[in-house]
């Protein structure tokens, strides 16, 4: 196994920057770390989808731990919502990891991304035109199951699916982001274990170490931003990020 002291710091820097930026967005808006990092690993590094998803989940185990603790300290977690998402999310994640290591998931990806584009535009319009109203969510457990499954299948999907849908249901944005990020730690830890079981444990690549360093540094800042960003602004930002990243992914999935 390659020692961390043997790694080229110059080679790490681009991945540290990506990990930092991705986690800053994820910690503040409840999405995008997996999407950004998975796209980089597959499109730029050339890793197979299952290996890229496994690497992203291993990194997220650490970043979501720091992010979850930070959100708890800032009072961004809804305990009841946390418990309702936890078990279904883990079940969906383990199932998705099993499916991805045995079946090509490329067929379903454009449909999921198309759905997320619609949700992103809806949230963007809702944030621009309507004052947000806080309501209790009605659909939670199925959402956790579906989000966990798609997250494992695509290396990033828990945040976009779960965060966006809870916002559509009217849950307070900072509570959504804090709770979803906190549950994600348990999801990523379980999914990582499932991938290691199916694929075996390999050495950390330079990309993975860089993403890990940048992500852990940014995690506390993202939680602070989630607490400070006004409700309406957060809806607009989530809608914009979701629309842009999903549209990019959709175009790549259809054309490549």
Tab-separated table of C-alpha atoms in Angstrom:
chain	number	residue	atom	x	y	z
A	1	UNK	CA	0.000	0.000	0.000
A	2	UNK	CA	1.353	3.423	-0.932
A	3	UNK	CA	2.276	5.536	2.122
A	4	UNK	CA	0.679	8.966	2.393
A	5	UNK	CA	4.175	10.482	2.730
A	6	UNK	CA	5.013	9.177	-0.757
A	7	UNK	CA	2.140	11.029	-2.429
A	8	UNK	CA	2.941	14.024	-4.642
A	9	UNK	CA	1.328	17.077	-3.008
A	10	UNK	CA	1.179	18.914	-6.348
A	11	UNK	CA	-0.860	16.030	-7.771
A	12	UNK	CA	-3.172	16.176	-4.751
A	13	UNK	CA	-3.948	19.896	-5.051
A	14	UNK	CA	-6.565	19.745	-7.866
A	15	UNK	CA	-8.475	17.028	-6.020
A	16	UNK	CA	-8.248	18.875	-2.706
A	17	UNK	CA	-9.781	21.903	-4.455
A	18	UNK	CA	-12.568	19.792	-5.972
A	19	UNK	CA	-13.268	18.075	-2.642
A	20	UNK	CA	-13.323	21.415	-0.825
A	21	UNK	CA	-15.670	23.058	-3.322
A	22	UNK	CA	-17.959	20.035	-3.607
A	23	UNK	CA	-18.285	19.637	0.172
A	24	UNK	CA	-18.843	23.373	0.669
A	25	UNK	CA	-21.818	23.180	-1.695
A	26	UNK	CA	-22.992	19.877	-0.202
A	27	UNK	CA	-22.760	21.059	3.400
A	28	UNK	CA	-24.633	24.276	2.660
A	29	UNK	CA	-27.264	22.949	0.242
A	30	UNK	CA	-27.492	19.236	1.078
A	31	UNK	CA	-26.334	17.927	-2.303
A	32	UNK	CA	-23.664	17.799	-5.036
A	33	UNK	CA	-20.565	16.249	-3.376
A	34	UNK	CA	-21.171	12.803	-4.837
A	35	UNK	CA	-22.355	14.167	-8.180
A	36	UNK	CA	-19.346	16.453	-8.672
A	37	UNK	CA	-16.756	13.957	-7.441
A	38	UNK	CA	-18.253	10.978	-9.246
A	39	UNK	CA	-18.307	12.922	-12.525
A	40	UNK	CA	-14.640	13.811	-12.052
A	41	UNK	CA	-13.544	10.248	-11.265
A	42	UNK	CA	-15.443	8.708	-14.188
A	43	UNK	CA	-15.006	11.402	-16.861
A	44	UNK	CA	-11.483	12.644	-16.046
A	45	UNK	CA	-9.747	9.817	-14.167
A	46	UNK	CA	-11.505	7.087	-16.149
A	47	UNK	CA	-12.564	4.850	-13.266
A	48	UNK	CA	-15.363	2.287	-13.819
A	49	UNK	CA	-18.711	3.478	-12.345
A	50	UNK	CA	-18.708	0.882	-9.531
A	51	UNK	CA	-15.127	1.750	-8.504
A	52	UNK	CA	-15.836	5.505	-8.700
A	53	UNK	CA	-18.983	5.120	-6.600
A	54	UNK	CA	-17.065	3.039	-4.038
A	55	UNK	CA	-14.297	5.677	-3.789
A	56	UNK	CA	-16.780	8.528	-3.424
A	57	UNK	CA	-18.661	6.691	-0.678
A	58	UNK	CA	-15.449	5.931	1.229
A	59	UNK	CA	-14.532	9.634	1.110
A	60	UNK	CA	-18.076	10.637	2.098
A	61	UNK	CA	-17.914	8.424	5.169
A	62	UNK	CA	-15.376	10.883	6.589
A	63	UNK	CA	-16.787	14.131	5.179
A	64	UNK	CA	-20.354	13.345	6.279
A	65	UNK	CA	-19.145	12.456	9.783
A	66	UNK	CA	-17.575	15.906	10.152
A	67	UNK	CA	-20.542	17.562	8.420
A	68	UNK	CA	-23.094	15.740	10.594
A	69	UNK	CA	-21.343	16.756	13.826
A	70	UNK	CA	-21.123	20.350	12.583
A	71	UNK	CA	-24.830	20.439	11.695
A	72	UNK	CA	-25.701	19.001	15.137
A	73	UNK	CA	-23.670	21.751	16.847
A	74	UNK	CA	-25.530	24.396	14.816
A	75	UNK	CA	-28.969	22.899	15.599
A	76	UNK	CA	-29.717	21.977	11.977
A	77	UNK	CA	-31.040	18.435	12.631
A	78	UNK	CA	-34.671	17.308	12.977
A	79	UNK	CA	-34.443	14.159	15.148
A	80	UNK	CA	-37.785	12.683	14.064
A	81	UNK	CA	-37.014	13.182	10.379
A	82	UNK	CA	-33.532	11.713	10.972
A	83	UNK	CA	-34.974	8.463	12.359
A	84	UNK	CA	-37.568	8.197	9.576
A	85	UNK	CA	-34.874	8.449	6.885
A	86	UNK	CA	-32.155	6.345	8.507
A	87	UNK	CA	-33.261	2.700	8.139
A	88	UNK	CA	-34.948	3.019	4.690
A	89	UNK	CA	-31.877	4.903	3.397
A	90	UNK	CA	-29.492	2.165	4.543
A	91	UNK	CA	-31.669	-0.598	3.066
A	92	UNK	CA	-31.868	1.239	-0.260
A	93	UNK	CA	-28.108	1.894	-0.262
A	94	UNK	CA	-27.126	-1.727	0.318
A	95	UNK	CA	-29.561	-2.841	-2.390
A	96	UNK	CA	-28.174	-0.279	-4.839
A	97	UNK	CA	-24.576	-1.340	-4.163
A	98	UNK	CA	-25.484	-4.967	-4.864
A	99	UNK	CA	-27.291	-4.078	-8.102
A	100	UNK	CA	-24.490	-1.800	-9.379
A	101	UNK	CA	-21.822	-4.459	-8.861
A	102	UNK	CA	-23.888	-6.980	-10.828
A	103	UNK	CA	-25.880	-4.949	-13.410
A	104	UNK	CA	-25.124	-1.993	-15.709
A	105	UNK	CA	-27.093	0.967	-14.319
A	106	UNK	CA	-26.584	3.234	-17.357
A	107	UNK	CA	-30.102	2.589	-18.668
A	108	UNK	CA	-31.941	4.130	-15.719
A	109	UNK	CA	-29.597	7.099	-15.243
A	110	UNK	CA	-31.066	9.464	-17.927
A	111	UNK	CA	-34.586	9.009	-16.500
A	112	UNK	CA	-33.446	9.845	-12.965
A	113	UNK	CA	-31.510	12.882	-14.158
A	114	UNK	CA	-34.482	14.060	-16.215
A	115	UNK	CA	-36.640	13.844	-13.095
A	116	UNK	CA	-34.074	15.842	-11.087
A	117	UNK	CA	-33.976	18.558	-13.759
A	118	UNK	CA	-37.746	19.021	-13.393
A	119	UNK	CA	-37.468	19.128	-9.577
A	120	UNK	CA	-34.594	21.624	-9.801
A	121	UNK	CA	-36.556	23.976	-12.071
A	122	UNK	CA	-39.596	23.685	-9.786
A	123	UNK	CA	-37.555	24.613	-6.702
A	124	UNK	CA	-35.916	27.494	-8.568
A	125	UNK	CA	-39.283	28.910	-9.674
A	126	UNK	CA	-40.801	28.301	-6.231
A	127	UNK	CA	-37.968	30.181	-4.566
A	128	UNK	CA	-38.221	33.100	-6.995
A	129	UNK	CA	-41.990	33.525	-7.106
A	130	UNK	CA	-43.452	32.229	-3.870
A	131	UNK	CA	-42.657	32.856	-0.206
A	132	UNK	CA	-41.697	29.436	1.245
A	133	UNK	CA	-44.091	27.900	3.781
A	134	UNK	CA	-42.869	25.426	6.389
A	135	UNK	CA	-44.869	22.178	6.564
A	136	UNK	CA	-44.432	18.668	7.952
A	137	UNK	CA	-43.337	16.099	5.335
A	138	UNK	CA	-45.803	13.356	4.392
A	139	UNK	CA	-43.607	11.087	2.242
A	140	UNK	CA	-40.353	10.230	4.028
A	141	UNK	CA	-39.620	6.491	4.330
A	142	UNK	CA	-40.115	5.661	0.609
A	143	UNK	CA	-38.025	8.720	-0.208
A	144	UNK	CA	-35.179	7.459	1.985
A	145	UNK	CA	-35.350	4.006	0.394
A	146	UNK	CA	-35.321	5.400	-3.160
A	147	UNK	CA	-32.627	7.989	-2.374
A	148	UNK	CA	-30.325	5.408	-0.788
A	149	UNK	CA	-30.744	3.059	-3.738
A	150	UNK	CA	-29.986	5.719	-6.349
A	151	UNK	CA	-27.073	7.071	-4.315
A	152	UNK	CA	-25.296	3.717	-4.381
A	153	UNK	CA	-26.170	3.198	-8.058
A	154	UNK	CA	-24.812	6.560	-9.220
A	155	UNK	CA	-22.146	7.518	-6.673
A	156	UNK	CA	-24.234	10.541	-5.716
A	157	UNK	CA	-27.988	10.925	-5.506
A	158	UNK	CA	-28.961	10.875	-1.855
A	159	UNK	CA	-28.754	14.669	-1.531
A	160	UNK	CA	-30.427	15.613	-4.830
A	161	UNK	CA	-33.270	13.119	-4.390
A	162	UNK	CA	-33.967	13.451	-0.663
A	163	UNK	CA	-33.129	17.126	-0.111
A	164	UNK	CA	-35.057	18.358	-3.146
A	165	UNK	CA	-38.158	16.294	-2.378
A	166	UNK	CA	-38.273	17.309	1.287
A	167	UNK	CA	-37.985	20.947	0.199
A	168	UNK	CA	-40.865	20.412	-2.239
A	169	UNK	CA	-42.892	19.084	0.720
A	170	UNK	CA	-42.211	22.305	2.619
A	171	UNK	CA	-39.710	21.286	5.293
A	172	UNK	CA	-37.505	24.085	6.671
A	173	UNK	CA	-34.409	24.194	4.400
A	174	UNK	CA	-31.700	24.261	7.093
A	175	UNK	CA	-33.351	21.320	8.886
A	176	UNK	CA	-33.529	19.426	5.603
A	177	UNK	CA	-29.859	20.016	4.811
A	178	UNK	CA	-28.636	19.212	8.337
A	179	UNK	CA	-30.748	16.073	8.694
A	180	UNK	CA	-30.031	14.718	5.219
A	181	UNK	CA	-26.290	15.279	5.679
A	182	UNK	CA	-26.330	13.541	9.070
A	183	UNK	CA	-28.199	10.462	7.819
A	184	UNK	CA	-25.797	10.353	4.894
A	185	UNK	CA	-22.922	9.383	7.212
A	186	UNK	CA	-24.640	6.130	8.174
A	187	UNK	CA	-25.684	5.543	4.567
A	188	UNK	CA	-22.194	6.050	3.125
A	189	UNK	CA	-20.549	3.941	5.833
A	190	UNK	CA	-22.916	1.053	5.054
A	191	UNK	CA	-22.649	1.439	1.279
A	192	UNK	CA	-18.839	1.606	1.503
A	193	UNK	CA	-18.797	-1.650	3.471
A	194	UNK	CA	-21.080	-3.241	0.855
A	195	UNK	CA	-18.819	-2.118	-2.013
A	196	UNK	CA	-15.697	-3.359	-0.204
A	197	UNK	CA	-17.412	-6.707	0.320
A	198	UNK	CA	-18.269	-7.032	-3.389
A	199	UNK	CA	-15.183	-5.391	-4.931
A	200	UNK	CA	-12.460	-5.917	-2.331
A	201	UNK	CA	-10.343	-3.310	-0.542
A	202	UNK	CA	-7.798	-1.531	-2.729
A	203	UNK	CA	-5.305	1.245	-2.077
A	204	UNK	CA	-6.479	4.836	-1.898
A	205	UNK	CA	-5.753	6.647	-5.150
A	206	UNK	CA	-4.319	10.163	-5.247
A	207	UNK	CA	-7.763	11.444	-6.266
A	208	UNK	CA	-9.467	9.839	-3.289
A	209	UNK	CA	-6.958	11.185	-0.756
A	210	UNK	CA	-7.204	14.678	-2.266
A	211	UNK	CA	-11.015	14.659	-2.234
A	212	UNK	CA	-10.932	13.456	1.362
A	213	UNK	CA	-8.614	16.236	2.558
A	214	UNK	CA	-10.567	19.001	0.792
A	215	UNK	CA	-13.945	17.616	1.871
A	216	UNK	CA	-13.071	17.311	5.550
A	217	UNK	CA	-11.683	20.864	5.636
A	218	UNK	CA	-14.850	22.311	4.046
A	219	UNK	CA	-17.449	20.329	6.044
A	220	UNK	CA	-17.696	22.662	9.104
A	221	UNK	CA	-17.949	25.732	6.840
A	222	UNK	CA	-20.838	24.215	4.891
A	223	UNK	CA	-22.845	23.575	8.078
A	224	UNK	CA	-22.319	27.178	9.171
A	225	UNK	CA	-23.492	28.424	5.767
A	226	UNK	CA	-26.645	26.285	5.963
A	227	UNK	CA	-27.557	28.016	9.219
A	228	UNK	CA	-26.911	31.511	7.882
A	229	UNK	CA	-28.412	31.375	4.373
A	230	UNK	CA	-32.006	32.754	4.270
A	231	UNK	CA	-34.794	30.296	3.440
A	232	UNK	CA	-35.781	31.774	0.097
A	233	UNK	CA	-32.163	32.130	-1.063
A	234	UNK	CA	-31.491	28.493	-0.165
A	235	UNK	CA	-34.436	27.300	-2.275
A	236	UNK	CA	-33.128	29.286	-5.246
A	237	UNK	CA	-29.570	28.003	-4.784
A	238	UNK	CA	-30.670	24.370	-4.402
A	239	UNK	CA	-32.863	24.667	-7.502
A	240	UNK	CA	-30.019	26.198	-9.522
A	241	UNK	CA	-27.370	23.658	-8.428
A	242	UNK	CA	-29.716	20.718	-8.963
A	243	UNK	CA	-30.788	21.929	-12.410
A	244	UNK	CA	-27.228	22.631	-13.611
A	245	UNK	CA	-25.628	19.397	-12.347
A	246	UNK	CA	-28.539	17.206	-13.469
A	247	UNK	CA	-28.658	18.794	-16.931
A	248	UNK	CA	-24.922	18.236	-17.364
A	249	UNK	CA	-25.259	14.626	-16.236
A	250	UNK	CA	-28.277	14.059	-18.474
A	251	UNK	CA	-26.459	15.365	-21.567
A	252	UNK	CA	-23.437	13.163	-20.835
A	253	UNK	CA	-25.625	10.095	-20.163
A	254	UNK	CA	-27.532	10.519	-23.433
A	255	UNK	CA	-24.644	11.478	-25.727
A	256	UNK	CA	-21.880	9.214	-24.371
